[in-house]
Coordinates of C-alpha atoms in Angstrom, one line a residue:
M938 CA 33.9 -6.5 -29.6
G939 CA 33.1 -6.1 -26.1
D940 CA 31.7 -2.4 -26.8
N941 CA 30.2 -3.2 -30.1
A942 CA 28.0 -5.9 -28.3
V943 CA 26.7 -3.6 -25.7
S944 CA 26.0 -0.8 -27.8
T945 CA 24.7 -3.0 -30.7
P946 CA 20.8 -4.0 -30.5
A947 CA 21.1 -7.2 -30.4
R948 CA 21.2 -11.2 -31.7
G949 CA 21.2 -13.5 -29.0
L950 CA 19.3 -11.9 -26.6
S951 CA 17.1 -13.8 -24.5
G952 CA 14.1 -13.0 -24.3
R953 CA 13.1 -10.7 -21.6
E954 CA 16.2 -8.8 -23.1
S955 CA 14.8 -9.2 -26.0
F956 CA 11.3 -7.8 -25.4
A957 CA 13.5 -5.5 -22.3
Q958 CA 14.9 -4.2 -26.1
R959 CA 12.3 -3.1 -27.6
L960 CA 11.0 -1.4 -25.1
L961 CA 14.2 1.2 -24.5
A962 CA 13.3 1.8 -28.6
G963 CA 9.8 2.6 -27.9
S964 CA 11.3 5.3 -25.5
V965 CA 13.6 6.6 -28.2
K966 CA 11.1 7.2 -30.6
K967 CA 7.8 8.5 -28.5
S968 CA 8.5 9.9 -25.2
Y969 CA 7.5 12.8 -23.5
D970 CA 8.0 15.8 -21.6
P971 CA 5.0 17.3 -19.7
V972 CA 6.9 20.6 -19.5
V973 CA 6.5 21.8 -23.2
D974 CA 5.2 19.5 -24.6
L975 CA 2.2 20.2 -22.4
D976 CA -0.1 23.9 -23.3
W977 CA 0.1 25.4 -19.4
D978 CA -0.6 28.3 -20.4
A979 CA -3.7 27.9 -22.3
P980 CA -6.9 28.9 -20.9
L981 CA -9.5 26.1 -19.2
D982 CA -13.3 25.9 -21.1
P983 CA -15.3 27.1 -18.6
D984 CA -18.0 24.3 -19.6
K985 CA -16.2 21.5 -20.1
L986 CA -16.0 18.7 -17.7
F987 CA -12.7 17.5 -15.9
L988 CA -13.6 13.7 -16.6
P989 CA -16.3 12.7 -18.6
P990 CA -19.2 11.9 -17.2
E991 CA -18.8 8.2 -16.8
V992 CA -16.4 7.5 -15.0
I993 CA -17.8 10.1 -12.4
S994 CA -18.5 7.9 -9.3
L995 CA -22.0 9.2 -8.9
F996 CA -22.8 9.1 -12.6
G997 CA -26.8 8.2 -13.0
T998 CA -27.8 8.7 -9.0
P999 CA -30.7 11.0 -7.2
L1000 CA -27.6 13.2 -7.0
W1001 CA -26.2 13.2 -9.8
D1002 CA -29.7 14.5 -11.8
A1003 CA -30.2 17.2 -9.0
M1004 CA -26.7 18.8 -9.9
T1005 CA -26.5 22.1 -12.1
P1006 CA -23.9 21.8 -14.6
E1007 CA -21.8 23.9 -12.6
Q1008 CA -21.8 21.3 -9.3
R1009 CA -20.9 18.3 -11.7
R1010 CA -18.4 20.1 -12.8
E1011 CA -17.1 20.9 -10.0
L1012 CA -17.1 17.3 -8.8
S1013 CA -15.5 16.0 -12.3
R1014 CA -12.5 19.3 -10.2
Q1015 CA -11.9 17.3 -7.7
E1016 CA -12.6 13.5 -8.9
L1017 CA -9.6 14.5 -11.0
A1018 CA -7.6 16.1 -8.4
N1019 CA -7.7 12.7 -6.0
V1020 CA -7.0 10.4 -9.1
L1021 CA -3.5 12.4 -10.0
S1022 CA -2.9 12.5 -5.8
V1023 CA -3.8 8.1 -5.9
G1024 CA -1.4 8.6 -9.0
I1025 CA 1.3 10.4 -7.3
W1026 CA 1.1 8.1 -4.2
F1027 CA 1.1 5.0 -6.4
E1028 CA 4.1 6.1 -9.2
N1029 CA 6.2 7.4 -5.9
L1030 CA 5.9 3.8 -4.5
L1031 CA 6.3 1.7 -7.8
N1032 CA 9.3 4.2 -8.1
R1033 CA 11.1 2.8 -5.0
L1034 CA 10.2 -0.8 -6.2
L1035 CA 11.8 -0.6 -8.6
L1036 CA 14.6 0.8 -6.7
R1037 CA 15.3 -2.0 -5.0
E1038 CA 14.8 -4.3 -7.5
L1039 CA 17.5 -3.1 -9.5
M1040 CA 20.1 -3.4 -6.4
A1041 CA 19.8 -7.4 -6.8
G1042 CA 20.2 -7.1 -10.4
D1043 CA 22.3 -7.2 -13.3
P1044 CA 23.2 -3.1 -13.8
T1045 CA 24.4 -3.7 -17.9
S1046 CA 20.7 -5.9 -18.7
R1047 CA 18.3 -3.9 -20.6
H1048 CA 16.1 -5.2 -18.7
A1049 CA 17.7 -2.9 -16.1
H1050 CA 18.3 -0.1 -18.8
Y1051 CA 14.6 -0.5 -19.3
T1052 CA 13.5 0.3 -15.2
L1053 CA 15.9 3.0 -15.2
T1054 CA 14.2 4.2 -18.2
E1055 CA 9.7 3.2 -16.3
M1056 CA 11.6 5.5 -13.9
G1057 CA 12.9 8.6 -15.0
D1058 CA 8.6 7.8 -16.7
E1059 CA 7.0 8.0 -13.5
C1060 CA 8.9 11.0 -11.9
R1061 CA 7.8 13.3 -15.0
H1062 CA 4.4 11.4 -15.0
M1063 CA 4.6 12.3 -11.0
M1064 CA 5.5 15.9 -12.2
M1065 CA 2.7 16.7 -14.7
F1066 CA -0.1 15.3 -12.4
G1067 CA 1.1 18.0 -9.2
K1068 CA 1.3 20.3 -12.4
L1069 CA -2.7 20.3 -14.0
I1070 CA -3.6 20.2 -9.8
D1071 CA -2.4 23.0 -9.6
R1072 CA -2.9 24.2 -13.1
I1073 CA -7.1 23.0 -12.7
E1074 CA -6.6 25.6 -9.3
A1075 CA -7.1 22.5 -7.0
R1076 CA -5.7 21.1 -4.0
P1077 CA -3.8 17.2 -3.6
Y1078 CA -5.3 14.9 -1.3
W1079 CA -3.4 14.0 0.6
P1080 CA -2.7 10.8 2.6
N1081 CA -3.6 11.0 6.0
R1082 CA -1.1 9.2 8.6
F1083 CA -2.2 5.9 8.1
E1084 CA -2.9 6.1 4.9
R1085 CA 1.4 7.0 5.2
W1086 CA 2.0 3.9 7.2
T1087 CA 0.1 1.2 4.7
I1088 CA 2.4 2.8 2.0
S1089 CA 5.7 3.0 3.4
A1090 CA 4.3 -0.5 4.7
L1091 CA 4.1 -1.5 1.2
Q1092 CA 7.6 -1.4 0.8
Q1093 CA 8.5 -4.5 2.5
L1094 CA 5.4 -6.2 1.7
L1095 CA 5.4 -5.8 -2.0
R1096 CA 8.6 -8.2 -3.2
G1097 CA 8.6 -11.2 -5.9
S1098 CA 5.9 -11.4 -7.7
M1099 CA 3.8 -8.6 -6.2
V1100 CA 6.0 -5.8 -7.5
W1101 CA 4.8 -6.5 -10.7
V1102 CA 1.0 -7.5 -9.6
G1103 CA 0.6 -3.6 -7.5
A1104 CA 2.5 -2.3 -10.9
L1105 CA -0.3 -3.4 -13.0
V1106 CA -3.0 -3.1 -10.3
G1107 CA -1.9 0.3 -10.1
E1108 CA -1.0 0.8 -13.4
E1109 CA -3.8 -0.9 -15.6
I1110 CA -7.2 -0.1 -14.5
F1111 CA -7.1 3.1 -14.4
D1112 CA -5.6 3.7 -18.8
A1113 CA -8.2 1.6 -19.5
L1114 CA -10.8 4.1 -18.1
Q1115 CA -8.6 6.7 -19.8
R1116 CA -8.2 4.8 -23.3
R1117 CA -12.5 5.1 -23.7
T1118 CA -12.2 8.6 -22.9
L1119 CA -9.8 10.5 -24.3
D1120 CA -12.0 12.0 -27.3
D1121 CA -15.1 12.3 -25.5
P1122 CA -15.8 16.5 -26.7
Q1123 CA -17.1 17.0 -23.2
L1124 CA -12.7 16.1 -22.0
Q1125 CA -10.9 20.0 -21.1
P1126 CA -8.4 20.1 -24.1
L1127 CA -5.4 19.5 -21.1
V1128 CA -6.8 17.3 -19.7
A1129 CA -6.6 14.7 -22.9
R1130 CA -3.2 16.2 -23.1
A1131 CA -2.4 14.6 -20.2
M1132 CA -4.0 11.6 -20.0
R1133 CA -2.9 10.6 -24.4
I1134 CA 0.7 11.2 -23.0
H1135 CA 0.3 9.1 -19.7
V1136 CA -1.0 6.0 -21.8
T1137 CA 1.3 6.2 -24.2
E1138 CA 4.3 5.4 -21.8
E1139 CA 1.9 3.7 -19.7
A1140 CA 1.2 1.3 -22.5
R1141 CA 5.3 0.0 -22.6
H1142 CA 4.7 -0.1 -19.1
I1143 CA 2.3 -2.5 -18.5
G1144 CA 4.1 -5.0 -20.9
F1145 CA 7.0 -4.6 -19.3
A1146 CA 5.3 -5.7 -15.5
R1147 CA 3.2 -8.0 -17.5
D1148 CA 6.3 -10.3 -19.4
A1149 CA 8.6 -9.8 -16.1
L1150 CA 5.0 -11.1 -14.1
A1151 CA 5.2 -13.8 -17.3
H1152 CA 8.4 -15.0 -16.1
R1153 CA 8.6 -15.5 -12.7
A1154 CA 4.8 -17.3 -12.6
P1155 CA 6.0 -20.7 -13.7
S1156 CA 8.5 -20.5 -11.3
M1157 CA 6.5 -19.5 -7.9
S1158 CA 6.5 -21.8 -5.5
K1159 CA 2.9 -22.6 -3.4
A1160 CA 3.8 -20.5 -0.5
E1161 CA 4.6 -17.0 -2.9
T1162 CA 1.2 -18.2 -5.4
L1163 CA -0.5 -17.9 -2.0
Y1164 CA 0.6 -15.0 -1.0
T1165 CA 0.4 -13.2 -4.3
R1166 CA -3.4 -14.4 -4.5
L1167 CA -4.1 -13.1 -1.2
C1168 CA -2.8 -9.9 -2.0
V1169 CA -4.8 -9.9 -5.8
A1170 CA -8.1 -10.2 -3.4
V1171 CA -7.1 -7.8 -1.4
A1172 CA -6.1 -5.3 -4.2
A1173 CA -9.8 -5.0 -5.1
P1174 CA -11.2 -2.4 -2.3
L1175 CA -7.8 -0.9 -1.8
F1176 CA -8.6 0.5 -5.1
V1177 CA -11.9 0.8 -5.4
Y1178 CA -11.7 2.9 -1.4
L1179 CA -9.1 5.3 -3.3
M1180 CA -10.9 6.2 -5.8
T1181 CA -14.2 7.3 -3.6
N1182 CA -12.1 9.5 -0.6
W1183 CA -15.4 11.0 0.9
H1184 CA -13.0 14.1 0.9
I1185 CA -13.7 14.9 -2.5
Y1186 CA -17.9 14.6 -1.5
V1187 CA -18.1 17.9 0.8
R1188 CA -15.3 19.7 -1.5
A1189 CA -17.2 19.5 -4.4
G1190 CA -20.0 21.0 -2.2
I1191 CA -21.7 18.0 -0.5
E1192 CA -22.2 18.8 2.7
D1193 CA -22.4 14.6 3.4
G1194 CA -19.4 13.4 2.4
R1195 CA -19.5 10.1 3.6
A1196 CA -23.7 9.6 2.4
A1197 CA -22.3 10.8 -1.2
R1198 CA -19.1 8.0 -1.4
R1199 CA -21.4 5.4 0.0
M1200 CA -24.0 6.3 -2.8
A1201 CA -20.7 6.7 -5.6
R1202 CA -19.7 2.5 -4.3
A1203 CA -23.1 1.5 -4.6
N1204 CA -24.0 3.6 -7.7
P1205 CA -23.6 0.6 -11.2
H1206 CA -22.9 3.0 -13.5
S1207 CA -19.6 3.6 -11.4
R1208 CA -19.3 -0.5 -10.9
R1209 CA -18.9 -0.7 -14.8
A1210 CA -17.1 1.9 -15.4
L1211 CA -14.6 0.1 -13.1
G1212 CA -15.5 -3.1 -14.0
L1213 CA -14.5 -2.6 -18.1
G1214 CA -11.4 -1.2 -16.7
A1215 CA -10.8 -4.2 -14.8
A1216 CA -11.7 -6.9 -16.9
N1217 CA -8.2 -7.2 -19.2
L1218 CA -6.2 -7.0 -16.0
G1219 CA -8.5 -9.6 -14.3
A1220 CA -8.4 -12.2 -17.3
Y1221 CA -4.0 -12.2 -17.1
L1222 CA -3.7 -12.6 -13.5
D1223 CA -6.2 -15.4 -13.6
E1224 CA -4.3 -16.6 -16.5
Q1225 CA -0.8 -16.6 -15.0
G1226 CA -2.2 -18.1 -11.5
L1227 CA -3.1 -15.8 -9.5
M1228 CA -6.6 -14.8 -9.3
G1229 CA -7.8 -17.8 -6.9
P1230 CA -11.4 -18.2 -5.3
I1231 CA -11.8 -15.3 -2.9
G1232 CA -10.0 -12.8 -5.1
K1233 CA -12.8 -13.7 -7.9
R1234 CA -15.2 -12.7 -5.6
V1235 CA -13.9 -10.4 -3.9
W1236 CA -13.5 -8.3 -7.0
R1237 CA -16.4 -9.7 -8.4
R1238 CA -17.8 -7.8 -5.1
R1239 CA -16.0 -4.6 -5.6
G1240 CA -17.6 -4.5 -9.8
L1241 CA -13.7 -5.5 -10.5
L1242 CA -15.8 -8.1 -12.1

Protein backbone atom coordinates (compact mmCIF):
# COMPACT_ATOMS: atom_id res chain seq x y z
CA MET A 1 0.00 0.00 0.00
CA GLY A 2 2.78 2.42 1.02
CA ASP A 3 4.88 1.58 -2.07
CA ASN A 4 1.92 2.14 -4.40
CA ALA A 5 1.20 5.50 -2.76
CA VAL A 6 4.74 6.64 -3.52
CA SER A 7 4.99 5.34 -7.07
CA THR A 8 1.50 6.11 -8.33
CA PRO A 9 0.79 9.67 -9.36
CA ALA A 10 -1.51 10.65 -7.08
CA ARG A 11 -4.88 11.49 -6.01
CA GLY A 12 -5.06 13.67 -2.92
CA LEU A 13 -1.81 15.58 -3.51
CA SER A 14 -1.69 19.22 -2.49
CA GLY A 15 -1.72 21.84 -5.25
CA ARG A 16 2.04 22.34 -5.02
CA GLU A 17 2.75 18.59 -5.03
CA SER A 18 0.33 18.00 -7.89
CA PHE A 19 2.04 20.68 -9.98
CA ALA A 20 5.47 19.17 -9.26
CA GLN A 21 4.11 15.76 -10.29
CA ARG A 22 2.99 17.18 -13.65
CA LEU A 23 6.42 18.68 -14.20
CA LEU A 24 8.05 15.33 -13.41
CA ALA A 25 5.80 13.65 -15.96
CA GLY A 26 6.67 16.31 -18.55
CA SER A 27 10.38 15.77 -17.90
CA VAL A 28 9.99 12.05 -18.60
CA LYS A 29 8.24 12.78 -21.90
CA LYS A 30 10.56 15.48 -23.21
CA SER A 31 14.10 15.98 -21.93
CA TYR A 32 17.36 16.20 -23.83
CA ASP A 33 20.97 15.13 -23.59
CA PRO A 34 23.00 17.75 -25.46
CA VAL A 35 25.87 15.33 -26.03
CA VAL A 36 23.71 13.22 -28.36
CA ASP A 37 20.87 15.60 -29.29
CA LEU A 38 23.11 18.19 -30.93
CA ASP A 39 25.25 17.58 -34.00
CA TRP A 40 28.53 18.96 -32.72
CA ASP A 41 30.39 17.92 -35.87
CA ALA A 42 28.15 19.86 -38.25
CA PRO A 43 30.08 22.69 -39.94
CA LEU A 44 29.28 26.27 -38.99
CA ASP A 45 27.77 28.39 -41.76
CA PRO A 46 30.33 31.07 -42.70
CA ASP A 47 27.56 33.54 -43.57
CA LYS A 48 25.20 33.12 -40.61
CA LEU A 49 25.19 35.03 -37.32
CA PHE A 50 25.48 33.55 -33.83
CA LEU A 51 22.67 35.74 -32.50
CA PRO A 52 19.87 37.38 -34.51
CA PRO A 53 20.60 41.04 -35.32
CA GLU A 54 17.75 42.51 -33.26
CA VAL A 55 19.10 41.11 -29.98
CA ILE A 56 22.71 42.20 -30.57
CA SER A 57 23.45 45.12 -28.28
CA LEU A 58 24.76 47.52 -30.96
CA PHE A 59 22.08 46.75 -33.56
CA GLY A 60 20.73 49.98 -35.08
CA THR A 61 23.54 52.20 -33.80
CA PRO A 62 25.94 54.18 -36.05
CA LEU A 63 28.68 51.75 -35.01
CA TRP A 64 26.59 48.80 -36.22
CA ASP A 65 25.75 50.57 -39.49
CA ALA A 66 29.47 51.09 -40.17
CA MET A 67 30.36 47.41 -39.63
CA THR A 68 31.02 44.95 -42.42
CA PRO A 69 29.07 41.64 -42.43
CA GLU A 70 32.20 39.92 -41.10
CA GLN A 71 32.48 42.37 -38.20
CA ARG A 72 28.80 41.92 -37.34
CA ARG A 73 29.24 38.16 -37.38
CA GLU A 74 32.22 38.42 -35.03
CA LEU A 75 30.31 40.69 -32.65
CA SER A 76 27.44 38.20 -32.62
CA ARG A 77 29.91 35.40 -31.83
CA GLN A 78 31.38 37.30 -28.89
CA GLU A 79 27.96 38.30 -27.55
CA LEU A 80 26.78 34.69 -27.71
CA ALA A 81 29.89 33.56 -25.81
CA ASN A 82 29.14 36.16 -23.13
CA VAL A 83 25.46 35.16 -22.84
CA LEU A 84 26.43 31.50 -22.52
CA SER A 85 29.09 32.35 -19.91
CA VAL A 86 26.57 34.31 -17.84
CA GLY A 87 24.21 31.34 -18.19
CA ILE A 88 26.87 29.02 -16.76
CA TRP A 89 27.47 31.32 -13.75
CA PHE A 90 23.78 31.68 -13.12
CA GLU A 91 22.90 28.00 -13.37
CA ASN A 92 25.86 27.12 -11.15
CA LEU A 93 24.53 29.54 -8.52
CA LEU A 94 20.94 28.33 -8.92
CA ASN A 95 21.95 24.72 -8.35
CA ARG A 96 23.71 25.70 -5.13
CA LEU A 97 20.58 27.51 -3.94
CA LEU A 98 18.32 24.59 -4.86
CA LEU A 99 20.62 22.13 -3.10
CA ARG A 100 20.42 24.25 0.04
CA GLU A 101 16.61 24.30 -0.20
CA LEU A 102 16.61 20.51 -0.31
CA MET A 103 18.40 20.36 3.04
CA ALA A 104 15.26 21.68 4.75
CA GLY A 105 12.73 19.82 2.60
CA ASP A 106 11.05 16.42 2.59
CA PRO A 107 13.14 14.11 0.36
CA THR A 108 10.06 11.97 -0.38
CA SER A 109 8.03 14.87 -1.81
CA ARG A 110 7.35 15.48 -5.50
CA HIS A 111 8.64 19.01 -4.95
CA ALA A 112 12.03 17.65 -3.86
CA HIS A 113 12.08 15.17 -6.75
CA TYR A 114 11.40 17.89 -9.31
CA THR A 115 14.05 20.10 -7.68
CA LEU A 116 16.57 17.31 -8.27
CA THR A 117 15.29 16.89 -11.84
CA GLU A 118 15.77 20.59 -12.50
CA MET A 119 19.28 20.47 -11.08
CA GLY A 120 20.09 17.67 -13.52
CA ASP A 121 18.71 19.76 -16.39
CA GLU A 122 20.85 22.71 -15.31
CA CYS A 123 23.99 20.56 -15.18
CA ARG A 124 23.35 19.46 -18.76
CA HIS A 125 22.69 23.08 -19.78
CA MET A 126 26.02 24.19 -18.31
CA MET A 127 27.79 21.47 -20.27
CA MET A 128 25.86 22.41 -23.43
CA PHE A 129 26.82 26.07 -23.02
CA GLY A 130 30.47 25.18 -22.42
CA LYS A 131 30.58 22.88 -25.46
CA LEU A 132 28.90 25.54 -27.59
CA ILE A 133 31.44 28.21 -26.58
CA ASP A 134 34.19 25.77 -27.53
CA ARG A 135 32.47 24.78 -30.81
CA ILE A 136 32.19 28.37 -32.02
CA GLU A 137 35.90 28.79 -31.17
CA ALA A 138 35.30 31.53 -28.62
CA ARG A 139 36.63 31.97 -25.10
CA PRO A 140 34.36 32.13 -22.06
CA TYR A 141 33.85 35.42 -20.26
CA TRP A 142 34.76 34.46 -16.73
CA PRO A 143 34.00 36.63 -13.67
CA ASN A 144 36.74 38.80 -12.25
CA ARG A 145 37.65 38.67 -8.57
CA PHE A 146 34.94 41.11 -7.48
CA GLU A 147 32.28 39.33 -9.55
CA ARG A 148 33.30 35.96 -8.10
CA TRP A 149 32.98 37.42 -4.63
CA THR A 150 29.55 38.83 -5.50
CA ILE A 151 28.33 35.50 -6.88
CA SER A 152 29.52 33.74 -3.72
CA ALA A 153 27.84 36.37 -1.53
CA LEU A 154 24.54 35.87 -3.36
CA GLN A 155 24.37 32.37 -1.90
CA GLN A 156 23.87 33.99 1.50
CA LEU A 157 21.67 36.87 0.35
CA LEU A 158 19.22 34.87 -1.78
CA ARG A 159 16.98 33.09 0.69
CA GLY A 160 13.29 32.35 0.92
CA SER A 161 11.32 34.16 -1.76
CA MET A 162 14.51 35.53 -3.32
CA VAL A 163 15.60 32.06 -4.41
CA TRP A 164 12.61 31.98 -6.75
CA VAL A 165 12.78 35.66 -7.76
CA GLY A 166 16.46 35.16 -8.62
CA ALA A 167 15.58 32.07 -10.65
CA LEU A 168 12.93 33.98 -12.60
CA VAL A 169 15.12 37.01 -13.32
CA GLY A 170 17.92 34.76 -14.56
CA GLU A 171 15.67 32.48 -16.62
CA GLU A 172 12.66 34.38 -17.83
CA ILE A 173 14.13 37.46 -19.54
CA PHE A 174 16.60 35.46 -21.58
CA ASP A 175 13.96 32.80 -22.28
CA ALA A 176 11.64 35.41 -23.78
CA LEU A 177 14.44 36.70 -26.02
CA GLN A 178 15.27 33.16 -27.11
CA ARG A 179 11.66 32.45 -28.07
CA ARG A 180 11.60 35.48 -30.37
CA THR A 181 14.67 34.32 -32.29
CA LEU A 182 14.40 30.53 -32.55
CA ASP A 183 13.30 30.51 -36.18
CA ASP A 184 15.42 33.38 -37.45
CA PRO A 185 16.90 32.27 -40.81
CA GLN A 186 20.06 34.30 -40.13
CA LEU A 187 20.93 32.17 -37.07
CA GLN A 188 23.49 29.35 -37.03
CA PRO A 189 21.54 26.03 -37.02
CA LEU A 190 23.59 24.64 -34.11
CA VAL A 191 22.80 27.70 -32.00
CA ALA A 192 19.11 27.54 -32.93
CA ARG A 193 18.95 23.89 -31.88
CA ALA A 194 20.67 24.60 -28.54
CA MET A 195 18.24 27.46 -27.89
CA ARG A 196 15.26 25.21 -28.63
CA ILE A 197 16.47 22.61 -26.14
CA HIS A 198 17.01 25.31 -23.53
CA VAL A 199 13.59 26.91 -24.11
CA THR A 200 11.79 23.56 -23.83
CA GLU A 201 13.34 22.63 -20.49
CA GLU A 202 13.41 26.17 -19.06
CA ALA A 203 9.64 26.42 -19.55
CA ARG A 204 9.24 23.81 -16.80
CA HIS A 205 11.81 25.54 -14.59
CA ILE A 206 10.02 28.88 -14.94
CA GLY A 207 6.69 27.28 -14.11
CA PHE A 208 8.22 25.65 -11.02
CA ALA A 209 9.70 28.94 -9.76
CA ARG A 210 6.48 30.86 -10.41
CA ASP A 211 4.44 28.24 -8.57
CA ALA A 212 6.82 28.25 -5.59
CA LEU A 213 6.77 32.06 -5.40
CA ALA A 214 2.96 32.23 -5.72
CA HIS A 215 2.62 29.84 -2.77
CA ARG A 216 5.07 31.80 -0.63
CA ALA A 217 4.09 35.42 -1.43
CA PRO A 218 0.76 35.54 0.50
CA SER A 219 2.42 34.48 3.77
CA MET A 220 5.50 36.70 3.54
CA SER A 221 6.18 39.10 6.39
CA LYS A 222 6.36 42.82 5.73
CA ALA A 223 10.14 42.71 6.22
CA GLU A 224 10.57 39.88 3.69
CA THR A 225 8.34 41.67 1.20
CA LEU A 226 10.37 44.89 1.50
CA TYR A 227 13.64 42.97 1.19
CA THR A 228 12.40 41.12 -1.87
CA ARG A 229 11.25 44.37 -3.51
CA LEU A 230 14.70 45.86 -2.92
CA CYS A 231 16.39 42.82 -4.47
CA VAL A 232 14.03 42.96 -7.46
CA ALA A 233 15.09 46.59 -8.00
CA VAL A 234 18.78 45.68 -7.84
CA ALA A 235 18.33 42.72 -10.21
CA ALA A 236 17.58 44.97 -13.21
CA PRO A 237 20.87 46.91 -13.38
CA LEU A 238 22.79 43.72 -12.58
CA PHE A 239 21.18 41.93 -15.54
CA VAL A 240 21.93 44.82 -17.94
CA TYR A 241 25.51 45.03 -16.62
CA LEU A 242 26.16 41.32 -17.24
CA MET A 243 24.70 41.43 -20.76
CA THR A 244 26.93 44.34 -21.83
CA ASN A 245 30.42 43.36 -20.76
CA TRP A 246 32.87 45.83 -22.33
CA HIS A 247 35.33 43.03 -23.09
CA ILE A 248 32.85 41.74 -25.71
CA TYR A 249 33.52 44.75 -27.90
CA VAL A 250 37.29 44.62 -27.50
CA ARG A 251 37.39 40.96 -28.51
CA ALA A 252 35.16 41.80 -31.47
CA GLY A 253 37.81 44.27 -32.69
CA ILE A 254 36.31 47.54 -31.41
CA GLU A 255 39.14 49.61 -29.98
CA ASP A 256 37.20 51.50 -27.29
CA GLY A 257 35.17 48.80 -25.57
CA ARG A 258 33.85 51.07 -22.83
CA ALA A 259 32.53 53.61 -25.34
CA ALA A 260 30.84 50.78 -27.24
CA ARG A 261 29.25 49.57 -24.00
CA ARG A 262 27.89 53.06 -23.29
CA MET A 263 26.42 53.14 -26.79
CA ALA A 264 24.89 49.68 -26.28
CA ARG A 265 23.28 50.61 -22.96
CA ALA A 266 21.76 53.76 -24.49
CA ASN A 267 20.65 51.95 -27.64
CA PRO A 268 16.82 52.15 -27.95
CA HIS A 269 16.74 48.94 -30.03
CA SER A 270 18.61 47.01 -27.34
CA ARG A 271 16.46 48.50 -24.58
CA ARG A 272 13.30 47.57 -26.49
CA ALA A 273 14.49 43.96 -26.88
CA LEU A 274 15.22 43.72 -23.14
CA GLY A 275 11.89 45.37 -22.32
CA LEU A 276 9.97 42.84 -24.41
CA GLY A 277 11.85 40.04 -22.66
CA ALA A 278 11.13 41.41 -19.19
CA ALA A 279 7.50 42.46 -19.72
CA ASN A 280 5.82 39.23 -18.55
CA LEU A 281 8.17 38.85 -15.59
CA GLY A 282 7.60 42.44 -14.47
CA ALA A 283 3.84 41.95 -14.66
CA TYR A 284 4.03 38.71 -12.69
CA LEU A 285 6.19 40.21 -9.92
CA ASP A 286 3.81 43.17 -9.72
CA GLU A 287 0.85 40.78 -9.44
CA GLN A 288 2.57 39.07 -6.51
CA GLY A 289 3.17 42.43 -4.80
CA LEU A 290 6.93 42.22 -5.25
CA MET A 291 7.49 45.07 -7.73
CA GLY A 292 7.47 48.14 -5.49
CA PRO A 293 7.64 51.77 -6.67
CA ILE A 294 11.46 51.85 -6.49
CA GLY A 295 11.68 48.65 -8.52
CA LYS A 296 9.33 50.02 -11.18
CA ARG A 297 11.36 53.21 -11.44
CA VAL A 298 14.67 51.34 -11.76
CA TRP A 299 13.31 48.80 -14.26
CA ARG A 300 11.88 51.61 -16.42
CA ARG A 301 15.19 53.47 -16.33
CA ARG A 302 16.97 50.33 -17.52
CA GLY A 303 14.45 49.71 -20.28
CA LEU A 304 12.94 46.61 -18.67
CA LEU A 305 9.44 48.06 -18.31
